[in-house]
mmCIF file of C-alpha atoms in Angstrom:
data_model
loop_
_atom_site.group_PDB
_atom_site.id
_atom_site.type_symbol
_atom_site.label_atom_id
_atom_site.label_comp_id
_atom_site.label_asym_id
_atom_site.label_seq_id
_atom_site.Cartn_x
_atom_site.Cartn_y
_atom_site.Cartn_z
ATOM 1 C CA UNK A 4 24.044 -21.711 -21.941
ATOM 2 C CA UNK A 5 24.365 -17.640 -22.255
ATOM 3 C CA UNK A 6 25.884 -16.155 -19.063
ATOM 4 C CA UNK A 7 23.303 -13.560 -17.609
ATOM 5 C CA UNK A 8 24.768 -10.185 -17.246
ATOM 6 C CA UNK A 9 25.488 -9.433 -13.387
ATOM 7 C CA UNK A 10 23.232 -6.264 -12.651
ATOM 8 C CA UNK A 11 25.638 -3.661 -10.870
ATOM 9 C CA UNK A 12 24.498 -2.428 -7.544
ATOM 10 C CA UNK A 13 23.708 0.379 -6.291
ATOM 11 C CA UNK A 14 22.509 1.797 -2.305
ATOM 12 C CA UNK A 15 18.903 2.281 -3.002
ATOM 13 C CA UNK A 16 17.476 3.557 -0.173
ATOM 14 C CA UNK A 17 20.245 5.774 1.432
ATOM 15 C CA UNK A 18 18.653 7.799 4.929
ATOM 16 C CA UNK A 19 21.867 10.272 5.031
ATOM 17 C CA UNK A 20 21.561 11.821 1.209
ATOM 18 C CA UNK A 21 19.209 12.202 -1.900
ATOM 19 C CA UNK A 22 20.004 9.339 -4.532
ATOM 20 C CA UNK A 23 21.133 11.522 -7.962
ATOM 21 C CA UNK A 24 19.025 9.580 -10.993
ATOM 22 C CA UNK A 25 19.186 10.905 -14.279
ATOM 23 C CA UNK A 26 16.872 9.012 -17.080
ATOM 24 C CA UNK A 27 17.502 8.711 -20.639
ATOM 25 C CA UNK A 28 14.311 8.426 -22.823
ATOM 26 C CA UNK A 29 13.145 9.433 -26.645
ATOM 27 C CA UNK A 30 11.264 12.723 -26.592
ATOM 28 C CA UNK A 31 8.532 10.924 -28.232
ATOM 29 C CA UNK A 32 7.948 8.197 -25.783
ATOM 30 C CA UNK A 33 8.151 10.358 -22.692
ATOM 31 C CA UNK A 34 5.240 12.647 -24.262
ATOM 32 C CA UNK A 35 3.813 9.272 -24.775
ATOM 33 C CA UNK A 36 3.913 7.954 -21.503
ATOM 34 C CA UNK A 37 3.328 11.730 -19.285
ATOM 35 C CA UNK A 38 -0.619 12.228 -21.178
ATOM 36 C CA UNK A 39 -1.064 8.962 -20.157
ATOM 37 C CA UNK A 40 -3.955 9.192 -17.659
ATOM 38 C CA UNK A 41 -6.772 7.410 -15.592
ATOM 39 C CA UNK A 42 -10.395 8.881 -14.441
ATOM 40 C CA UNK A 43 -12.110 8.395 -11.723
ATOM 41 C CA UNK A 44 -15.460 7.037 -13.732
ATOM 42 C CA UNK A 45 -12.593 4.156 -15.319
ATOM 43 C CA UNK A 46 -11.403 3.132 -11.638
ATOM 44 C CA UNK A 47 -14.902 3.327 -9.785
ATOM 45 C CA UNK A 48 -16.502 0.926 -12.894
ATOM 46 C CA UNK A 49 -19.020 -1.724 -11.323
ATOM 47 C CA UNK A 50 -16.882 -4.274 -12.305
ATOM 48 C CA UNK A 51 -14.021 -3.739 -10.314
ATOM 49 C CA UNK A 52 -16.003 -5.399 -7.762
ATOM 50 C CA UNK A 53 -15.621 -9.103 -9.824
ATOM 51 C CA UNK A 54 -12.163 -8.035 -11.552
ATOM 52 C CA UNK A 55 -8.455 -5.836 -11.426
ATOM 53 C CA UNK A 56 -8.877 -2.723 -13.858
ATOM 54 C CA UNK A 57 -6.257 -2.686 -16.197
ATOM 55 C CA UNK A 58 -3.858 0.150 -16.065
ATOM 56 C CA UNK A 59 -3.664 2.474 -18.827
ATOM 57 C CA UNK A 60 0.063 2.953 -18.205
ATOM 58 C CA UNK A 61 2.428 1.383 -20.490
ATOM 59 C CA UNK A 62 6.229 0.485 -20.572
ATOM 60 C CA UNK A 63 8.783 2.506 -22.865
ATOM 61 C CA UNK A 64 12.808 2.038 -23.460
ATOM 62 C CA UNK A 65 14.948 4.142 -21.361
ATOM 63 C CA UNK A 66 18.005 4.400 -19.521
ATOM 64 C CA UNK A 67 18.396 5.414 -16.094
ATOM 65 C CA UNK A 68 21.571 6.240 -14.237
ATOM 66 C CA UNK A 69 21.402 5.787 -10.265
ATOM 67 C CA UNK A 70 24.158 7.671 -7.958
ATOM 68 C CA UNK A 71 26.901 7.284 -11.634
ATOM 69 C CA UNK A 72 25.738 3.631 -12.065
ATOM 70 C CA UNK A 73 24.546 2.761 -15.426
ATOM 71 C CA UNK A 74 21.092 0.548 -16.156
ATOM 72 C CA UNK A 75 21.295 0.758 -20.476
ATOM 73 C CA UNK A 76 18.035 -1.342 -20.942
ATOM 74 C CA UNK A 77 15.151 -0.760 -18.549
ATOM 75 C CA UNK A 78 11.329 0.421 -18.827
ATOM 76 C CA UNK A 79 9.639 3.192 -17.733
ATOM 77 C CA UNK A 80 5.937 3.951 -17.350
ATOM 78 C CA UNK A 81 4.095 6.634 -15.436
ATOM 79 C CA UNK A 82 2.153 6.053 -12.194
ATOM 80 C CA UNK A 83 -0.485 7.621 -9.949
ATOM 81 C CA UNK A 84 -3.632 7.161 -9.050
ATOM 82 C CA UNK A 85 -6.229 10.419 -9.202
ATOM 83 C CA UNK A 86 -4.837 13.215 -6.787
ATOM 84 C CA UNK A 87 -1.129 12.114 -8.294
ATOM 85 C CA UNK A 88 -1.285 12.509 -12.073
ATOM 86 C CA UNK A 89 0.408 15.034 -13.246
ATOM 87 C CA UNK A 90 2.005 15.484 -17.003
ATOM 88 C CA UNK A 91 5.270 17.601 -16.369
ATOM 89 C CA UNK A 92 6.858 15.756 -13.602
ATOM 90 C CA UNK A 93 4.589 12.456 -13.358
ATOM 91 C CA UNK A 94 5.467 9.914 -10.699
ATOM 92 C CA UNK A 95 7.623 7.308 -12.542
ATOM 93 C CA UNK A 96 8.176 3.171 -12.073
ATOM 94 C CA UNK A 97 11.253 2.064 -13.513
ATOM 95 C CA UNK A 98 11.401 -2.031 -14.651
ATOM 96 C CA UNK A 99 14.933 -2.722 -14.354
ATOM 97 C CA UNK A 100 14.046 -6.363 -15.534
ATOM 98 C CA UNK A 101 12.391 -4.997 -19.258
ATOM 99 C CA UNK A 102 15.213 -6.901 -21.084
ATOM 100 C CA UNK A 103 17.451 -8.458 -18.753
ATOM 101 C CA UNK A 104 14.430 -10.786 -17.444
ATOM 102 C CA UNK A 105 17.280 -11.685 -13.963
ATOM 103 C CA UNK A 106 18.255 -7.856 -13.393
ATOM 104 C CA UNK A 107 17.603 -6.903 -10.021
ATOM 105 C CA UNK A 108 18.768 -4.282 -7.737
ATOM 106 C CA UNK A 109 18.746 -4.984 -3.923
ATOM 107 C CA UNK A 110 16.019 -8.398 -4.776
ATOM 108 C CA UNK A 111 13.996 -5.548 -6.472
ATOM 109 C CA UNK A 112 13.007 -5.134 -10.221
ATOM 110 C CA UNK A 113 10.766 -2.478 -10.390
ATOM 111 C CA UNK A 114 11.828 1.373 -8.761
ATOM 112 C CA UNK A 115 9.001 3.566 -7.566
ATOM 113 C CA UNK A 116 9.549 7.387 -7.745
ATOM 114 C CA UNK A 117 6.754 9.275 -5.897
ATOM 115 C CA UNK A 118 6.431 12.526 -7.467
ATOM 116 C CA UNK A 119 4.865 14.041 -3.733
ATOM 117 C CA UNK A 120 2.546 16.029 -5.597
ATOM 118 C CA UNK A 121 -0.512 15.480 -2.747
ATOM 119 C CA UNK A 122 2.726 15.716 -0.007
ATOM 120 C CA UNK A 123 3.695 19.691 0.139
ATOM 121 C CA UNK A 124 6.107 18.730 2.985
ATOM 122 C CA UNK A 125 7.853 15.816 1.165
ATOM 123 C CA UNK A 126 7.994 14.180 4.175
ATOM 124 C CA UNK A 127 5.017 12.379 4.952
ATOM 125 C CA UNK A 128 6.064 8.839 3.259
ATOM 126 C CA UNK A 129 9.722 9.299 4.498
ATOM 127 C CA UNK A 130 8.290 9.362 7.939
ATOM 128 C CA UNK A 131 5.418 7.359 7.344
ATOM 129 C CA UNK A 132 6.687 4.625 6.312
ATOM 130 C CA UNK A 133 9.711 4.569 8.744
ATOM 131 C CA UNK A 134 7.158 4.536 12.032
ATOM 132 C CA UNK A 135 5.607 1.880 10.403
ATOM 133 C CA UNK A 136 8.751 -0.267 9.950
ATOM 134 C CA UNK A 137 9.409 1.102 13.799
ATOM 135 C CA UNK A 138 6.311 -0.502 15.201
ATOM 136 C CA UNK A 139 6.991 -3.432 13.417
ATOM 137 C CA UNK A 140 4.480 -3.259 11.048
ATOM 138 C CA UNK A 141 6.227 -4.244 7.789
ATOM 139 C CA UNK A 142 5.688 -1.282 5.159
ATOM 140 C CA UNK A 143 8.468 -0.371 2.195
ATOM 141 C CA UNK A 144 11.695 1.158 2.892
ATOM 142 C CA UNK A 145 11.766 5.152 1.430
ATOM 143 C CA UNK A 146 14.472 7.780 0.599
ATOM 144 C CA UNK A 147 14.780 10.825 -1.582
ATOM 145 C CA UNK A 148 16.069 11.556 -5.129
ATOM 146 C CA UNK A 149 16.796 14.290 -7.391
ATOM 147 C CA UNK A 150 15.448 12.714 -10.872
ATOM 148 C CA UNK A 151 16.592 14.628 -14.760
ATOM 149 C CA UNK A 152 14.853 13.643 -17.571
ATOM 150 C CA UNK A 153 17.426 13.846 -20.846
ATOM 151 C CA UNK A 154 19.778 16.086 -19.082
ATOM 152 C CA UNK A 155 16.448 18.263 -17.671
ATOM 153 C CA UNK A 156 15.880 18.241 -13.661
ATOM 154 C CA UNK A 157 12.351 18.071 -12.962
ATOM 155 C CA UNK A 158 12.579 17.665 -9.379
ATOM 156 C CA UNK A 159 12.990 16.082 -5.715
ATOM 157 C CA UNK A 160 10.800 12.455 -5.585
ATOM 158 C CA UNK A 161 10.454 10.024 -2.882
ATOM 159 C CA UNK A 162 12.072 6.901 -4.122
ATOM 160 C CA UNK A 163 9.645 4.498 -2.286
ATOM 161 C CA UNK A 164 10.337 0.440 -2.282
ATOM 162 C CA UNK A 165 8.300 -1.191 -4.009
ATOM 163 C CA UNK A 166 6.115 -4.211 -2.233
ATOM 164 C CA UNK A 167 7.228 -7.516 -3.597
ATOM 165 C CA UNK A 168 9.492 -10.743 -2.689
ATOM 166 C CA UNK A 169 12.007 -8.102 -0.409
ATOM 167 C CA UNK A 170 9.554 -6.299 1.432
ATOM 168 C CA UNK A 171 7.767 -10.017 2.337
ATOM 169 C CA UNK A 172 11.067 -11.333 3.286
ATOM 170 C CA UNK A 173 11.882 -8.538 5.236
ATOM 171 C CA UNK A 174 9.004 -8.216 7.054
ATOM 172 C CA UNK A 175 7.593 -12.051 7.506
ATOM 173 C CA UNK A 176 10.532 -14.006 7.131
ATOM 174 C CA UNK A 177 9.153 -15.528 3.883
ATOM 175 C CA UNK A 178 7.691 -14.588 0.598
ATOM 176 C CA UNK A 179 5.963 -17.849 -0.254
ATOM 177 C CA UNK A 180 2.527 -16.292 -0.157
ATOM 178 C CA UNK A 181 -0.376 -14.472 -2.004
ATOM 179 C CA UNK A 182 0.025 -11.127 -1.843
ATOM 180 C CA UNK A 183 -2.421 -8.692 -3.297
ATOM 181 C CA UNK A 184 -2.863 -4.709 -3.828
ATOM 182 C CA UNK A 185 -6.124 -3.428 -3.009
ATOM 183 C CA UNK A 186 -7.294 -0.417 -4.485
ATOM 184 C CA UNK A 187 -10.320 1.142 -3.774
ATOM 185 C CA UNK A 188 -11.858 -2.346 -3.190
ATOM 186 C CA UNK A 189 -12.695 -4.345 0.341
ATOM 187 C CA UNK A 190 -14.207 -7.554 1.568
ATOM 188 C CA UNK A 191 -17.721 -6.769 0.360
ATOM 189 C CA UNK A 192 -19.654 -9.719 -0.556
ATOM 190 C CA UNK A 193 -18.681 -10.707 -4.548
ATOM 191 C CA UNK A 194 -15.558 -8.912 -4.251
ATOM 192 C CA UNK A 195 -12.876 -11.377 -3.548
ATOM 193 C CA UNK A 196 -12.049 -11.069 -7.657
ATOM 194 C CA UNK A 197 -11.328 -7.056 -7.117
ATOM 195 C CA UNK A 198 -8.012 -7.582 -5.067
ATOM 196 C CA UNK A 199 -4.919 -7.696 -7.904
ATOM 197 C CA UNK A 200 -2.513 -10.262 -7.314
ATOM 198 C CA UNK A 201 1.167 -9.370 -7.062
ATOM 199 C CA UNK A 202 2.807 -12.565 -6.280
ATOM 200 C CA UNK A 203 2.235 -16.140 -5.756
ATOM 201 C CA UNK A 204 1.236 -18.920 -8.226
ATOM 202 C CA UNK A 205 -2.265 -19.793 -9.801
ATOM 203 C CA UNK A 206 -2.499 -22.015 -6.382
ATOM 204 C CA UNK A 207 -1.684 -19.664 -4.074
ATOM 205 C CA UNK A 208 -4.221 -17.272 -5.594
ATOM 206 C CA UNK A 209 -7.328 -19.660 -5.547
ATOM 207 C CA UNK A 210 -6.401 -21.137 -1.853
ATOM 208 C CA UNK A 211 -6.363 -16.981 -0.745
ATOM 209 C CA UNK A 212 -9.359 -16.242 -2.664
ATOM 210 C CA UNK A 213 -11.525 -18.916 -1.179
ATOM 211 C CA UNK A 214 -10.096 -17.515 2.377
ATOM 212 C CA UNK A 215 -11.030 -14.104 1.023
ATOM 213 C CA UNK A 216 -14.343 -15.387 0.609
ATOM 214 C CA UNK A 217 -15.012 -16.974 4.169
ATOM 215 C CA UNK A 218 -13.640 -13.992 5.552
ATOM 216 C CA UNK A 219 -16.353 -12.143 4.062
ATOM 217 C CA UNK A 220 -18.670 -14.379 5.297
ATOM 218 C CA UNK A 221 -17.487 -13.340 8.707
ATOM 219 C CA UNK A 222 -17.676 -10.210 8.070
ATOM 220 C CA UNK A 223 -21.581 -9.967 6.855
ATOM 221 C CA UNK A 224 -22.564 -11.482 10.396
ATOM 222 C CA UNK A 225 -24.429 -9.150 12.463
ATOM 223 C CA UNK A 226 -22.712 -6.648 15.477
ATOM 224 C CA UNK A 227 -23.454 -7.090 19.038
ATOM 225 C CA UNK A 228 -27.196 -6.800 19.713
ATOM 226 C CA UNK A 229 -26.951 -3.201 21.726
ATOM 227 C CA UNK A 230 -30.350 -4.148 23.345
ATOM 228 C CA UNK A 231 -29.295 -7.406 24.698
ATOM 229 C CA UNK A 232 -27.995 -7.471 28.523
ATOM 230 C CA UNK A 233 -24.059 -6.880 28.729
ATOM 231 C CA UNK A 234 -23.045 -10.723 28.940
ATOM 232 C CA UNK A 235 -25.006 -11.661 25.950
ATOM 233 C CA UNK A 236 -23.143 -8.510 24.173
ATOM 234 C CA UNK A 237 -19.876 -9.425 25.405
ATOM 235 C CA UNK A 238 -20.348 -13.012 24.295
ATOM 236 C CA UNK A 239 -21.217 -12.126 20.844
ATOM 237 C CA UNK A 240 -18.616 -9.751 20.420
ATOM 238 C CA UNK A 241 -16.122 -12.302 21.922
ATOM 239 C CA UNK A 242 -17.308 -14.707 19.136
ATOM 240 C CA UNK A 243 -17.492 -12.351 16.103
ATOM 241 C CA UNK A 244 -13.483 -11.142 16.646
ATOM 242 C CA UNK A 245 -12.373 -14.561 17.148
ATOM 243 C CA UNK A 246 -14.400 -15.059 13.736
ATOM 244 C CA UNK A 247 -12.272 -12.446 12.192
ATOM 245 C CA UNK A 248 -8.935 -13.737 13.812
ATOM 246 C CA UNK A 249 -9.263 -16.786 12.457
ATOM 247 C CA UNK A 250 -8.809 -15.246 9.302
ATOM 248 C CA UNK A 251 -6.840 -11.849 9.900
ATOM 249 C CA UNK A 252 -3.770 -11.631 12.039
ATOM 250 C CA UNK A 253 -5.369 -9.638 14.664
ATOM 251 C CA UNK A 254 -2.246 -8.485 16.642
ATOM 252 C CA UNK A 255 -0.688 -6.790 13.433
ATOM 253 C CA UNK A 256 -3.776 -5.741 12.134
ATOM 254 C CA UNK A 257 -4.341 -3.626 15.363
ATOM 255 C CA UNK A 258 -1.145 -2.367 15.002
ATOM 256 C CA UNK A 259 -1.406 -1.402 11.595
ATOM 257 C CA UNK A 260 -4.787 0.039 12.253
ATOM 258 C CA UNK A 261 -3.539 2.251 14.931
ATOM 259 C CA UNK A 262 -0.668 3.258 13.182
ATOM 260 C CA UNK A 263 -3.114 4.794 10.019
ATOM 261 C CA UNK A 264 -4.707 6.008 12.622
ATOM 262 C CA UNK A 265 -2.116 8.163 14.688
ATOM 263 C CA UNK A 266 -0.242 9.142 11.100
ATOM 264 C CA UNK A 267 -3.561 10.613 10.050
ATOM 265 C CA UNK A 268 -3.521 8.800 6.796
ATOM 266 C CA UNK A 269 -7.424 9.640 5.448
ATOM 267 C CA UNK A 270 -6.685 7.716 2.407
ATOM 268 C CA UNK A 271 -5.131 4.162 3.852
ATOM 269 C CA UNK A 272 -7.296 0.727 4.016
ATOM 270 C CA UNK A 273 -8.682 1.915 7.105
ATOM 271 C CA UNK A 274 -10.193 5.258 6.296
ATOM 272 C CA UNK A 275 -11.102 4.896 2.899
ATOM 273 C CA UNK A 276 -10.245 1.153 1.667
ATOM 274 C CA UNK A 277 -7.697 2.655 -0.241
ATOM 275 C CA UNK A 278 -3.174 2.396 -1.101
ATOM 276 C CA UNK A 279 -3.094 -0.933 0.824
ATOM 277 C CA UNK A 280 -1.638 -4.438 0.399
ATOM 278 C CA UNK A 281 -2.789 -7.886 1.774
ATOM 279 C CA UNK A 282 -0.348 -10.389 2.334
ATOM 280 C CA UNK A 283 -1.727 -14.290 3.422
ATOM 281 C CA UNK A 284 0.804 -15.438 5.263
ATOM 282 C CA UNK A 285 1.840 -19.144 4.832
ATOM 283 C CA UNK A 286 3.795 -18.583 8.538
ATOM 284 C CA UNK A 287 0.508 -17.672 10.025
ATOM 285 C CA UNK A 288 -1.715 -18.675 7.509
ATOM 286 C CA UNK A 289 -3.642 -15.409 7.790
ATOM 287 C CA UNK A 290 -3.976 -12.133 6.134
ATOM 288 C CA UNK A 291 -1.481 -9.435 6.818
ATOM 289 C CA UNK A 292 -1.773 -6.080 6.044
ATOM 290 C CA UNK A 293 1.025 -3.600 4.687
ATOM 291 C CA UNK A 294 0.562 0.519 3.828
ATOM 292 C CA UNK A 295 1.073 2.033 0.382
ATOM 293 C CA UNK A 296 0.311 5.464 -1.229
ATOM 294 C CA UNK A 297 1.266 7.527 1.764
ATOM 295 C CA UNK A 298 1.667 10.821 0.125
ATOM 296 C CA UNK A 299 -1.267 11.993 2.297
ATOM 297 C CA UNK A 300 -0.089 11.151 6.084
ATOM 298 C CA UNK A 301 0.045 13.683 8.831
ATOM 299 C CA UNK A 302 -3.223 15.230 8.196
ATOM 300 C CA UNK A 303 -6.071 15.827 11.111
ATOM 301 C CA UNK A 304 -8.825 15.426 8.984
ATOM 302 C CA UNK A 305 -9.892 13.775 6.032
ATOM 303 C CA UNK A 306 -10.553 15.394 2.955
ATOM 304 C CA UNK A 307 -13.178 12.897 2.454
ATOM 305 C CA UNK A 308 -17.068 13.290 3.714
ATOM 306 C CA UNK A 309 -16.324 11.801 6.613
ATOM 307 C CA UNK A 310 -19.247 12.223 9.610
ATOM 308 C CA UNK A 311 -17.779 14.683 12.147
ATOM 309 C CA UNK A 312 -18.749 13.202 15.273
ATOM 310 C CA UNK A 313 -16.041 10.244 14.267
ATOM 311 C CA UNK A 314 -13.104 10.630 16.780
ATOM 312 C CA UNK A 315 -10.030 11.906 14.702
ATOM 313 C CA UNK A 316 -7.517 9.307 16.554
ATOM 314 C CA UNK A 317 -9.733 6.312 15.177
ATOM 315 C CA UNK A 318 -10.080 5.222 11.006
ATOM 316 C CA UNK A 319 -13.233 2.914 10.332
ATOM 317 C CA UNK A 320 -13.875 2.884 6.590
ATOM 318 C CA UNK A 321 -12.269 -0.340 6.084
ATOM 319 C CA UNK A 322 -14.731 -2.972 6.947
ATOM 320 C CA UNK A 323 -12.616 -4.754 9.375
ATOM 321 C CA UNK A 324 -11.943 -1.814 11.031
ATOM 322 C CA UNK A 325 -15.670 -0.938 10.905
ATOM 323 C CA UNK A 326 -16.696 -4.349 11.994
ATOM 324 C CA UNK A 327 -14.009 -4.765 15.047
ATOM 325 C CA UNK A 328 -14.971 -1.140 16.363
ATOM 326 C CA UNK A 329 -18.341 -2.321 16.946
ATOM 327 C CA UNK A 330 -17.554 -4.793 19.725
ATOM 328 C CA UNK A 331 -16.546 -2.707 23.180
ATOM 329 C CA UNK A 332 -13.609 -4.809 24.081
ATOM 330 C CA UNK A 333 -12.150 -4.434 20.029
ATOM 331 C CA UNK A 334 -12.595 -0.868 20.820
ATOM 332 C CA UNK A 335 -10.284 -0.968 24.492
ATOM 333 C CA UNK A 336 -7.950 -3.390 22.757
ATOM 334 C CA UNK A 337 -7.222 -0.418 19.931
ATOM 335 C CA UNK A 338 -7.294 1.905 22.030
ATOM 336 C CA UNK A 339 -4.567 0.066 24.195
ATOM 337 C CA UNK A 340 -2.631 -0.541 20.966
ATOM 338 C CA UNK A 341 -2.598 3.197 20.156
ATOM 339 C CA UNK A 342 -1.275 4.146 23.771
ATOM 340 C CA UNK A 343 1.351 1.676 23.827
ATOM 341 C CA UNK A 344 2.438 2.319 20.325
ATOM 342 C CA UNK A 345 2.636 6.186 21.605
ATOM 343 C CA UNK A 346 4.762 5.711 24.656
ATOM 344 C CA UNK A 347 7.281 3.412 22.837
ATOM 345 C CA UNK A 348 7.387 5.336 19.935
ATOM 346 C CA UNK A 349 5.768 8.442 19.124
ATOM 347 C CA UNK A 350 8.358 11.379 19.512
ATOM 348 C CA UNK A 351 6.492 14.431 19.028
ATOM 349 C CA UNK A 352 9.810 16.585 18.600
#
């Protein structure tokens, strides 16, 4: 049998320096792949509800160089979602595996480089993401690099990790499950088709989906009645969030949901079921949830039409979020999250 090429390594996500990556493409693919773009009428079609809308991004040869380390055969392809797109310096994923089908670079095969376009300060996933991985609320690893496109620099990107196998392992201990991206998409009745798997087999995918769908069963029951006496309310709200943590891992997902909350991320799965991944656990067997597209963290208000009596230090878009904030002791319990997460972590220096 052929021997594989070994893939050389390189420190991907360095915290002390920026990583130096210079790209090799042909003039006419990059103009290719930088007009590439995607609308907001293409992602908002009725039927992502039932179905993953297909990128419009595709793959070109290139080379890429990391820190003097040469990758000769890889692909490239632009990324972004709306607020990201941009055709002189797009953000860029580089597939490391395009030919080599076993090249891999630290368990990864795809590179993410964030082009901050929505982040002014360049700092927000940098920082983001790190408090996240401080609370222990597993999120992808981030640093900086300088990236040159045939010799041309075209500026300082977040190099952000992208959420696969290494992230899982790191984070649960295992990488056995389902894990999907969501997108603009939540547990609405119909929907469990919208969420785009990422990894785990055909199996995997229809055991998570048919969880998918009895947790939005859960979801569509009704809040505490507000006119019944306070025991009655209590015992319905006590009954509804057990519901829900049958299905979600309730002491992460308060965690996670207090940490959008306190980074002031407007566009996250909480505030605007948005840049998230769901991860069903085979440890737990429940849903996890994990942060992505955190360009716009740090900000006090959403740029969203949001209603302005909502408290700024609480995000309840996201229909678990939404649901759980009905019941008064979800509400105490994330508000106890928030505070502890604060004094153990939250250095405002």
């Amino acid at each position: 049998a052929p021997v594989e090429p070994v893939t050389p390594q390189v420190e991907l996500f360095p915290s002390e320096r920026v990583m130096d990556v210079q790209i090799s493409v042909e003039d006419k693919d990059w103009n290719k792949i930088r007009f590439q773009t995607r609308n907001l009428f293409e992602v908002l079609q009725t039927k992502r509800k039932t179905e993953t809308i297909p990128s419009p991004y595709v793959y070109v040869p290139a080379q890429v160089t990391i820190d003097g380390v040469e990758y000769p055969e890889v692909g490239l392809r632009k990324k972004g979602f709306i607020g990201s797109q941009d055709s002189n310096r797009p953000s860029l994923k580089v597939k490391l595996n395009f030919v080599n089908k076993t090249a891999r670079v630290g368990g990864l095969t795809n590179l993410t480089f964030n082009n901050n376009k929505q982040d002014i300060t360049q700092m927000s996933q940098f920082m983001g993401y790190a408090f996240f991985n401080a609370t222990g609320s597993p999120a992808p690893r981030c640093s900086y690099a300088r990236i040159s496109i045939n010799g041309k620099p075209i500026g300082l990107y977040s190099h952000v990790e992208t959420v696969r196998e290494a992230v899982l392992e790191r984070g649960f201990g295992n990488s056995d499950g389902a894990l999907y991206e969501g997108t603009v998409v939540d547990f609405f009745d119909g929907w469990e088709g919208s969420f785009e798997l990422k990894v785990g087999s055909p199996e995997q995918d229809l055991a998570s989906r048919k969880k998918m769908t009895r947790l939005i069963e859960v979801l569509k029951r009704p809040d505490p009645d507000a006119q019944a006496d306070e025991k009655t309310r209590t015992q319905q709200g006590q009954a509804l969030e057990q519901a829900i943590g049958e299905l979600v891992d309730l002491d992460s997902f308060y965690t996670y949901w207090a940490v959008e909350s306190l980074l002031g991320f407007w566009d996250g799965y909480t505030a605007n079921a948005n840049n998230f991944f769901v991860y069903h656990n085979p440890k737990t067997d429940k849903f996890h949830f994990l942060p992505w597209g955190g360009d716009c963290m740090f900000e006090k208000r959403s740029k969203l039409p949001v209603d302005p009596r909502a408290p700024l230090s609480v995000k309840t878009k996201g229909l678990i979020a939404h649901k759980l904030y009905q019941i008064p002791a979800a509400r105490e319990r994330f508000a106890r999250t928030l505070k502890e997460i604060m004094a153990k972590h939250w250095n405002e220096e």
